[in-house]
Amino acid sequence: MSFNKLPLEPLYEKIEELKPKFIERLSKAVSIKSVSGDESLRPNVVEMSAFLVNELTNLGFEDIQLKDLGIQPPPVNDPELRLPPIVLGRYGNDSKKKTVLVYGHYDVQPASKEDGWSTEPFELVQVEDILYGRGSTDDKGPVMGWLNVIQAHRELGWELPVNLLVCFEGMEESGSLGLDDLIAKEAKNYFKNVDTVCISDNYWLGTTKPVLTYGLRGCNYYQIAINGPGADLHSGVFGGCVAEPMTDLIKIMSQLVDGKGKILIPGVYDMVAPVTEEENSLYDDIDFSVEELNAASGSNTALHQTKQDILKHRWRFPSLSLHGIEGAFSGGGAKTVIPAKVIGKFSIRTVPDIDSGKLDELVINYINKLFKDLSSPNTIKAELIHDGNYWVSNPFNDSFTAALYATQHVWNMKPDFTREGGSIPITLTFEQQLGTDVLLLPMGRGDDGAHSINEKLNIPNYINGCKTLGSYLHYYGKFESNK
C-alpha cells in the first residue's frame, strides 16, 4: 500500500477539542502513587489497576479481565504480598478486521520532592506546554493515549478500523514478574488471532524528530559477593591485619571495563556480529548530535565525538556498567567500618549475536580468575541475577509501514528508524509466544527524564501522540488481513 493520506482530519480535530479532558485523565493517573518497587505502596498500584478498569468500562471495552498473578516471590518483606493484576480488555471482535494488541504499564518508579523535583512528583503540573509528573511519559501518558483514541472515535461516532486488545501490567518497573507466564498461557486464548503488537514505552532519540524503533539491546545483570570477617570490624583495630572484602571487590570491578567504555572480559567482542556497509549507511541520516547527548546527560562527558560512533555504541555494541556496592558504607559523615560482606552490581547490555549463556560463562570464569590471582583468604560468589535477550525486528513489515504513514501524516516528516540501548524484555516474549510482529511506537521525547527527577511529557507530544496512535490503527487496518 503506497502512502495516500487517509481522511483523518475530523479525528485530529476531535482530539484537539478533547485536549483538556485528556490532560485531566492523565492528571488523575499521575496522582495515583503506583510505585511497584515499594511494598508499602502496593495498595496504590492495585488502585491504579482499578482506575484502568473503570476507564475501560466507561469507554465500552468488553471482556475486561483482572488477571491475578498470585504471591510475589522473594525477596520481599511481606511474605503474603500479592502481585498487582494484569488488566486485559477488548474493543471490537470482528473476524474481518485485523487485531492489534497494545501493551503498556501502569506502575512507576519511586519519586519524592526531596529527590530534587521542582514540583510535587505525583501531581501533574503544567508549565507552559510541558506536563511534569512521575509516570507522565513512562508509561501513563502513552497508556492514557490509547484510551484517548477510543474516546475520540466514540465521540465522532467512528468505528474503530481494527479490533483492539489491551494488556496493561503493574510490575514493569520491578521485573515484570508474572507477565511472561501469563502471555504464554493466553497466547492461544485471550491473545489468539492477534496480528501485531504495538508498544509505546520508549522515546524519541532527540527532541524534534519522531522515531520508530526496531531493535533493543538485551541486559544481563550480575553480582559479585565477597565474604570476609564474621562481622563488620573497626578499621582502627583490624585495618592492615585482615583481608578486606571491599579491597578485593574494588580490584575486581576495576578490571571489568576501562575508562573509555571498553569491556575487558576476553571473548565478549568476538561474539558481536560485524557491522555491514549497508548498516553503516543507516546512521548517516538520523537526526542526532553529540550536543544532544550532552544535553540529555547534563554533562560534557561523551566518550565519542561523532554521531555514528555514539549511536553504534548506544545501540549496536555491547556495554558494561557498574551500578553499585551493597553492604558498604555510603552515608554522610566519616564512618570507619570494615564491611564483612560486600556485593558489587554490574550489567552488560547485549547485542546480536551475543549468546547469553556463553556470555555468563565468560563473565563468571573471568571474575573467578581475577579473584584467584589476588590470593585472598576471603570467599567469592559471582552470579547472574537476571537476563533478557536483545531484539531486532523487520522495519519494513505492515505494522512498521502503517506507523511510518501515521507519523508522516501527523508530524509532516518521515520518522527515523532507530534501535535503543535499553531493554524491554517483554518485546521478545510477545514476538515468540504470539508469533507476531512487534512495533515500538514512542510518544515522548528523548529529554523526558523517565526514571529521573522532573519527569515530563510535552503537550504537543501527548496530543500528537494520540493522533499518531489513532492514525496507526487506521493505516494498519487498510492492509489486507492475513487471516
Coordinates of C-alpha atoms in Angstrom, one line a residue:
M1 CA 0.0 0.0 0.0
S2 CA 1.5 3.3 -1.1
F3 CA 1.2 6.4 1.1
N4 CA -2.0 8.1 0.3
K5 CA -3.3 10.3 3.2
L6 CA -6.5 8.9 4.8
P7 CA -9.2 11.5 5.6
L8 CA -8.4 11.6 9.3
E9 CA -8.7 15.4 9.9
P10 CA -12.0 15.0 11.8
L11 CA -10.2 12.7 14.2
Y12 CA -7.4 15.2 14.7
E13 CA -9.9 18.0 15.3
K14 CA -11.8 15.9 17.9
I15 CA -8.5 15.1 19.7
E16 CA -7.7 18.8 19.8
E17 CA -11.1 19.5 21.2
L18 CA -10.8 16.9 23.9
K19 CA -7.3 18.0 24.9
P20 CA -8.4 19.4 28.3
K21 CA -10.2 16.1 29.1
F22 CA -7.1 14.1 28.0
I23 CA -4.8 16.2 30.3
E24 CA -7.3 15.7 33.1
R25 CA -7.3 11.9 32.6
L26 CA -3.5 11.9 32.7
S27 CA -3.6 14.1 35.8
K28 CA -5.8 11.5 37.6
A29 CA -3.5 8.7 36.6
V30 CA -0.3 10.5 37.8
S31 CA -1.9 11.3 41.2
I32 CA -2.0 7.6 42.0
K33 CA 1.3 6.6 43.5
S34 CA 1.6 3.2 41.8
V35 CA 5.2 2.5 42.7
S36 CA 5.7 -1.2 42.2
G37 CA 9.1 -1.3 44.0
D38 CA 7.7 0.0 47.3
E39 CA 5.8 -2.7 49.2
S40 CA 4.0 -0.1 51.3
L41 CA 2.5 1.4 48.1
R42 CA 1.2 -1.8 46.7
P43 CA -2.4 -0.8 47.5
N44 CA -1.8 2.2 45.3
V45 CA -0.7 0.0 42.4
V46 CA -3.9 -2.0 42.8
E47 CA -5.8 1.2 42.9
M48 CA -4.3 2.2 39.6
S49 CA -5.5 -1.1 38.1
A50 CA -9.0 -0.4 39.3
F51 CA -8.8 3.1 37.7
L52 CA -8.0 1.5 34.4
V53 CA -10.8 -1.0 34.7
N54 CA -13.2 1.9 35.3
E55 CA -11.9 3.8 32.3
L56 CA -12.1 0.8 30.0
T57 CA -15.6 0.1 31.2
N58 CA -16.8 3.7 30.6
L59 CA -15.2 3.6 27.1
G60 CA -17.1 0.5 26.1
F61 CA -14.4 -2.2 26.3
E62 CA -15.7 -5.8 26.7
D63 CA -14.3 -8.9 28.3
I64 CA -12.3 -6.8 30.8
Q65 CA -10.3 -9.1 33.0
L66 CA -8.1 -8.6 36.0
K67 CA -5.5 -11.4 35.9
D68 CA -4.4 -12.4 39.4
L69 CA -0.7 -13.3 39.4
G70 CA -0.6 -14.6 43.0
I71 CA 2.0 -14.0 45.7
Q72 CA 5.2 -12.0 44.9
P73 CA 8.2 -14.3 45.1
P74 CA 11.2 -13.4 47.5
P75 CA 12.9 -11.3 48.3
V76 CA 10.0 -9.4 50.0
N77 CA 9.4 -8.1 53.5
D78 CA 5.8 -9.3 53.5
P79 CA 5.6 -13.0 52.6
E80 CA 1.9 -12.5 51.7
L81 CA 2.5 -9.6 49.3
R82 CA 0.4 -10.1 46.2
L83 CA 1.4 -9.1 42.8
P84 CA -0.7 -6.4 41.1
P85 CA -3.1 -7.7 38.5
I86 CA -2.7 -7.5 34.7
V87 CA -5.5 -5.6 33.1
L88 CA -6.9 -7.1 29.8
G89 CA -9.6 -5.5 27.7
R90 CA -11.1 -6.0 24.3
Y91 CA -12.6 -3.3 22.0
G92 CA -14.3 -4.9 18.9
N93 CA -14.3 -8.6 17.9
D94 CA -14.9 -8.5 14.1
S95 CA -13.3 -11.5 12.4
K96 CA -13.0 -9.5 9.2
K97 CA -10.8 -6.9 10.9
K98 CA -7.1 -7.1 11.9
T99 CA -6.4 -7.4 15.6
V100 CA -3.9 -5.1 17.3
L101 CA -2.6 -5.9 20.9
V102 CA -1.3 -2.9 22.7
Y103 CA 0.9 -3.2 25.8
G104 CA 1.7 -0.7 28.5
H105 CA 2.4 -0.5 32.2
Y106 CA 0.7 1.4 34.9
D107 CA 3.4 1.2 37.6
V108 CA 6.1 3.9 38.0
Q109 CA 9.5 4.5 39.6
P110 CA 9.8 5.9 43.1
A111 CA 9.8 9.7 43.4
S112 CA 9.7 12.3 46.2
K113 CA 10.1 16.1 46.3
E114 CA 13.3 15.6 48.3
D115 CA 15.0 13.9 45.4
G116 CA 15.3 17.3 43.7
W117 CA 12.0 17.6 41.9
S118 CA 10.9 21.2 41.1
T119 CA 7.2 20.1 41.6
E120 CA 5.4 17.5 43.5
P121 CA 6.0 14.3 41.5
F122 CA 2.6 12.8 42.0
E123 CA 0.8 16.0 40.9
L124 CA 0.6 16.7 37.2
V125 CA 1.9 20.3 36.9
Q126 CA 1.6 22.2 33.6
V127 CA 4.4 24.7 32.9
E128 CA 3.7 26.4 29.6
D129 CA 3.4 23.4 27.2
I130 CA 5.1 20.8 29.4
L131 CA 3.4 18.4 31.8
Y132 CA 5.6 17.4 34.8
G133 CA 4.8 14.3 36.9
R134 CA 6.0 10.8 37.7
G135 CA 4.7 8.5 35.0
S136 CA 3.8 11.3 32.6
T137 CA 6.0 9.8 29.9
D138 CA 6.8 6.4 31.4
D139 CA 4.2 5.0 30.8
K140 CA 1.0 6.6 31.9
G141 CA 0.9 9.1 29.1
P142 CA 1.0 6.5 26.4
V143 CA -1.4 4.3 28.2
M144 CA -3.9 7.2 28.5
G145 CA -3.2 7.9 24.9
W146 CA -4.8 4.6 23.8
L147 CA -7.8 5.4 25.9
N148 CA -8.0 8.8 24.4
V149 CA -8.0 7.4 20.9
I150 CA -11.1 5.3 21.8
Q151 CA -12.9 8.2 23.4
A152 CA -12.2 10.4 20.3
H153 CA -13.6 7.7 18.0
R154 CA -16.7 7.2 20.2
E155 CA -17.5 10.9 20.3
L156 CA -17.1 11.1 16.5
G157 CA -19.3 8.1 16.0
W158 CA -16.5 6.4 14.1
E159 CA -16.0 2.7 14.1
L160 CA -12.5 1.5 15.1
P161 CA -10.8 0.1 11.9
V162 CA -9.3 -2.8 13.9
N163 CA -10.1 -5.0 16.9
L164 CA -8.1 -3.6 19.8
L165 CA -6.8 -5.6 22.8
V166 CA -5.0 -4.0 25.7
C167 CA -2.6 -5.6 28.1
F168 CA -1.6 -3.3 31.0
E169 CA 0.7 -4.6 33.7
G170 CA 1.7 -3.2 37.1
M171 CA 5.2 -4.6 37.7
E172 CA 7.2 -3.4 34.7
E173 CA 9.5 -1.3 36.8
S174 CA 10.1 -4.3 39.1
G175 CA 11.0 -7.0 36.5
S176 CA 7.5 -7.7 35.0
L177 CA 7.0 -10.6 37.4
G178 CA 4.4 -13.0 36.2
L179 CA 3.9 -11.4 32.8
D180 CA 5.9 -14.0 30.7
D181 CA 3.8 -16.8 32.2
L182 CA 0.5 -15.0 31.5
I183 CA 1.4 -14.3 27.9
A184 CA 2.3 -17.9 27.3
K185 CA -0.9 -19.0 29.0
E186 CA -3.1 -16.6 27.0
A187 CA -1.3 -16.9 23.6
K188 CA -4.0 -19.4 22.4
N189 CA -6.8 -17.9 24.4
Y190 CA -7.2 -14.1 25.1
F191 CA -4.4 -13.3 22.6
K192 CA -5.4 -15.7 19.8
N193 CA -5.7 -14.1 16.4
V194 CA -3.5 -11.1 17.3
D195 CA -2.0 -9.8 14.1
T196 CA 0.5 -7.4 15.6
V197 CA 1.7 -6.0 18.9
C198 CA 2.3 -2.2 19.5
I199 CA 4.2 -1.0 22.5
S200 CA 4.6 2.7 23.4
D201 CA 7.1 2.6 26.2
N202 CA 10.2 4.2 24.7
Y203 CA 11.2 7.6 23.5
W204 CA 12.4 9.7 20.5
L205 CA 16.2 9.8 20.1
G206 CA 16.2 13.6 20.3
T207 CA 13.7 16.3 20.8
T208 CA 12.5 17.4 17.3
K209 CA 12.0 14.3 15.2
P210 CA 9.8 11.2 15.8
V211 CA 11.2 7.7 15.6
L212 CA 10.1 4.2 15.1
T213 CA 12.1 1.6 17.0
Y214 CA 13.0 -1.8 15.5
G215 CA 15.8 -3.0 17.9
L216 CA 16.7 -3.2 21.5
R217 CA 19.8 -4.3 23.4
G218 CA 19.5 -7.1 25.9
C219 CA 20.6 -7.0 29.5
N220 CA 22.5 -9.5 31.7
Y221 CA 22.7 -8.3 35.3
Y222 CA 25.4 -9.8 37.6
Q223 CA 26.5 -9.5 41.2
I224 CA 29.8 -10.3 42.9
A225 CA 29.6 -11.2 46.6
I226 CA 32.8 -11.3 48.6
N227 CA 32.7 -12.5 52.2
G228 CA 35.4 -12.0 54.8
P229 CA 35.2 -11.4 58.6
G230 CA 32.4 -12.8 60.6
A231 CA 31.1 -9.3 61.3
D232 CA 31.9 -5.7 60.4
L233 CA 35.1 -4.6 62.0
H234 CA 36.7 -1.4 63.4
S235 CA 39.5 -0.2 61.0
G236 CA 41.5 1.2 63.8
V237 CA 41.7 -2.3 65.4
F238 CA 41.8 -4.6 62.4
G239 CA 43.0 -2.3 59.5
G240 CA 46.1 -3.8 58.0
C241 CA 45.6 -7.1 59.9
V242 CA 42.8 -8.8 57.9
A243 CA 41.9 -9.1 54.3
E244 CA 39.2 -6.7 53.5
P245 CA 36.3 -7.7 51.1
M246 CA 35.9 -4.2 49.8
T247 CA 39.6 -4.1 48.6
D248 CA 39.1 -7.3 46.7
L249 CA 35.8 -6.2 45.2
I250 CA 37.2 -2.8 44.0
K251 CA 40.2 -4.5 42.5
I252 CA 38.0 -6.9 40.5
M253 CA 35.4 -4.4 39.4
S254 CA 38.1 -2.1 38.2
Q255 CA 39.1 -4.8 35.7
L256 CA 35.7 -5.3 34.1
V257 CA 35.6 -2.1 32.0
D258 CA 38.1 0.7 31.2
G259 CA 37.5 4.4 31.3
K260 CA 36.7 4.6 27.6
G261 CA 33.9 2.0 28.0
K262 CA 35.8 -0.9 26.6
I263 CA 34.8 -4.2 28.1
L264 CA 37.9 -6.0 29.4
I265 CA 36.4 -9.5 29.6
P266 CA 38.1 -11.6 26.9
G267 CA 35.8 -13.1 24.2
V268 CA 32.8 -10.7 24.5
Y269 CA 33.5 -8.7 21.4
D270 CA 34.2 -11.9 19.4
M271 CA 30.5 -12.7 19.6
V272 CA 29.3 -9.4 18.2
A273 CA 28.0 -9.5 14.6
P274 CA 30.1 -7.3 12.3
V275 CA 28.7 -4.0 11.1
T276 CA 27.9 -4.2 7.4
E277 CA 28.3 -1.3 4.9
E278 CA 24.6 -1.2 4.4
E279 CA 24.0 -0.9 8.1
N280 CA 26.7 1.8 8.4
S281 CA 24.8 3.9 5.9
L282 CA 21.7 3.9 8.0
Y283 CA 23.3 6.1 10.6
D284 CA 24.1 9.0 8.3
D285 CA 20.5 10.5 8.0
I286 CA 19.5 10.0 11.6
D287 CA 18.8 13.3 13.4
F288 CA 21.1 13.3 16.4
S289 CA 24.3 15.1 17.6
V290 CA 26.9 15.0 20.3
E291 CA 25.3 18.1 21.7
E292 CA 22.0 16.3 22.2
L293 CA 23.8 13.5 24.0
N294 CA 25.5 16.0 26.3
A295 CA 22.2 17.9 26.9
A296 CA 20.4 14.6 27.8
S297 CA 23.2 13.6 30.2
G298 CA 23.6 17.0 31.7
S299 CA 27.3 17.0 31.1
N300 CA 30.1 17.1 28.5
T301 CA 31.3 13.6 29.2
A302 CA 30.7 11.9 25.8
L303 CA 33.2 9.2 25.1
H304 CA 32.7 9.5 21.3
Q305 CA 32.7 12.6 19.1
T306 CA 30.7 11.6 16.0
K307 CA 27.0 10.8 15.7
Q308 CA 27.8 7.5 14.0
D309 CA 30.1 6.4 16.8
I310 CA 27.7 7.4 19.6
L311 CA 24.8 5.6 18.0
K312 CA 26.7 2.4 17.4
H313 CA 28.0 2.3 20.9
R314 CA 24.4 3.1 22.2
W315 CA 22.6 0.5 20.0
R316 CA 25.0 -1.7 18.2
F317 CA 27.8 -2.6 20.5
P318 CA 27.7 -4.2 24.0
S319 CA 28.4 -2.1 27.1
L320 CA 29.3 -2.8 30.7
S321 CA 28.1 -0.5 33.5
L322 CA 29.0 -0.6 37.2
H323 CA 25.9 0.1 39.3
G324 CA 26.8 0.0 43.0
I325 CA 28.0 -1.8 46.0
E326 CA 25.7 -3.3 48.6
G327 CA 26.9 -3.6 52.2
A328 CA 29.4 -0.8 52.0
F329 CA 29.2 2.5 54.0
S330 CA 27.5 5.1 51.8
G331 CA 26.0 7.7 54.1
G332 CA 27.2 11.1 55.2
G333 CA 30.0 11.5 57.7
A334 CA 33.2 9.5 58.2
K335 CA 32.4 6.0 59.4
T336 CA 35.5 3.8 59.7
V337 CA 33.9 0.4 59.5
I338 CA 35.4 -2.5 57.5
P339 CA 32.4 -4.3 55.9
A340 CA 32.3 -8.0 56.4
K341 CA 30.5 -8.7 53.2
V342 CA 30.1 -6.6 50.0
I343 CA 28.2 -7.2 46.9
G344 CA 29.1 -5.4 43.6
K345 CA 26.4 -5.0 41.0
F346 CA 27.0 -4.6 37.2
S347 CA 25.3 -5.3 33.9
I348 CA 26.2 -5.9 30.3
R349 CA 23.9 -4.7 27.5
T350 CA 23.9 -7.4 24.8
V351 CA 23.6 -7.2 21.0
P352 CA 23.5 -9.6 18.1
D353 CA 25.0 -12.2 18.1
I354 CA 25.9 -12.5 21.7
D355 CA 24.8 -15.8 23.3
S356 CA 23.5 -15.1 26.8
G357 CA 24.7 -18.5 28.2
K358 CA 28.1 -18.2 26.6
L359 CA 28.4 -14.6 28.0
D360 CA 27.6 -15.8 31.5
E361 CA 30.4 -18.4 31.2
L362 CA 32.9 -15.8 30.1
V363 CA 31.9 -13.4 32.8
I364 CA 31.9 -15.8 35.7
N365 CA 35.2 -17.5 34.7
Y366 CA 36.9 -14.2 34.2
I367 CA 35.8 -12.9 37.7
N368 CA 36.9 -16.1 39.4
K369 CA 40.3 -15.9 37.7
L370 CA 40.8 -12.3 38.8
F371 CA 39.9 -13.3 42.4
K372 CA 42.2 -16.3 42.3
D373 CA 45.1 -14.1 41.2
L374 CA 44.5 -12.0 44.3
S375 CA 45.4 -15.0 46.6
S376 CA 42.8 -13.6 49.0
P377 CA 41.6 -15.7 52.0
N378 CA 38.1 -14.2 51.5
T379 CA 35.4 -16.1 49.6
I380 CA 33.6 -15.1 46.4
K381 CA 30.4 -15.9 44.6
A382 CA 29.8 -14.3 41.2
E383 CA 26.4 -15.0 39.6
L384 CA 23.8 -13.9 37.0
I385 CA 20.8 -12.2 38.6
H386 CA 18.6 -11.9 35.6
D387 CA 18.9 -11.6 31.8
G388 CA 16.8 -10.5 28.8
N389 CA 17.8 -11.1 25.2
Y390 CA 18.3 -8.4 22.5
W391 CA 15.5 -7.9 20.0
V392 CA 15.6 -6.9 16.3
S393 CA 12.6 -6.7 14.1
N394 CA 11.9 -6.1 10.4
P395 CA 11.2 -2.4 9.9
F396 CA 9.5 -2.9 6.6
N397 CA 6.6 -5.1 7.6
D398 CA 2.9 -3.9 7.5
S399 CA 2.9 -2.7 11.1
F400 CA 6.0 -0.5 10.7
T401 CA 4.8 0.8 7.4
A402 CA 1.5 1.8 8.9
A403 CA 3.3 3.6 11.7
L404 CA 5.5 5.3 9.1
Y405 CA 2.5 6.6 7.3
A406 CA 0.8 7.7 10.5
T407 CA 3.8 9.6 11.7
Q408 CA 4.2 11.3 8.3
H409 CA 0.6 12.3 8.4
V410 CA 0.6 13.8 11.9
W411 CA 4.2 15.2 12.1
N412 CA 4.7 16.1 8.4
M413 CA 8.0 14.4 8.4
K414 CA 9.4 10.9 8.0
P415 CA 10.5 9.4 11.3
D416 CA 14.0 8.0 11.9
F417 CA 14.2 4.2 12.2
T418 CA 16.2 3.6 15.3
R419 CA 17.4 1.0 17.8
E420 CA 17.6 1.6 21.5
G421 CA 20.3 0.9 24.0
G422 CA 17.9 -0.1 26.7
S423 CA 15.9 -3.3 27.1
I424 CA 12.2 -4.1 27.0
P425 CA 12.3 -7.9 27.6
I426 CA 8.6 -8.3 27.1
T427 CA 9.0 -7.4 23.4
L428 CA 10.8 -10.6 22.6
T429 CA 8.2 -12.6 24.7
F430 CA 5.3 -11.2 22.7
E431 CA 7.1 -12.0 19.4
Q432 CA 8.0 -15.5 20.4
Q433 CA 4.8 -16.6 22.2
L434 CA 2.3 -15.0 19.8
G435 CA 4.3 -15.4 16.6
T436 CA 3.6 -11.9 15.5
D437 CA 5.5 -8.7 14.7
V438 CA 6.1 -6.1 17.4
L439 CA 6.3 -2.4 16.8
L440 CA 7.8 0.2 19.2
L441 CA 5.9 3.5 18.6
P442 CA 7.1 6.1 21.1
M443 CA 5.2 9.1 22.3
G444 CA 7.7 11.0 24.4
R445 CA 10.9 12.9 23.6
G446 CA 14.5 12.0 24.4
D447 CA 14.7 14.6 27.2
D448 CA 11.6 13.5 29.1
G449 CA 13.6 12.2 32.1
A450 CA 11.9 8.9 32.6
H451 CA 13.2 7.4 35.9
S452 CA 14.7 10.8 36.8
I453 CA 13.6 13.9 38.6
N454 CA 11.3 16.3 36.9
E455 CA 9.9 13.6 34.5
K456 CA 7.8 15.3 31.9
L457 CA 5.7 15.0 28.7
N458 CA 5.4 17.8 26.3
I459 CA 1.7 18.6 25.5
P460 CA 2.4 18.5 21.7
N461 CA 3.9 15.0 22.1
Y462 CA 0.9 13.9 24.2
I463 CA -1.7 15.2 21.8
N464 CA 0.1 14.5 18.6
G465 CA 1.0 11.2 20.1
C466 CA -2.7 10.4 20.4
K467 CA -3.2 11.4 16.8
T468 CA -0.4 9.1 15.8
L469 CA -1.7 6.1 17.7
G470 CA -5.1 6.6 16.2
S471 CA -3.7 7.1 12.7
Y472 CA -1.6 4.0 13.1
L473 CA -4.8 1.9 13.7
H474 CA -6.4 3.3 10.5
Y475 CA -3.4 2.8 8.3
Y476 CA -2.8 -0.7 9.6
G477 CA -6.4 -1.6 9.2
K478 CA -6.0 -0.8 5.4
F479 CA -3.6 -3.6 4.9
E480 CA -5.1 -6.9 3.8
S481 CA -5.7 -9.3 6.7
N482 CA -3.6 -12.5 6.8
K483 CA -6.5 -14.4 8.4

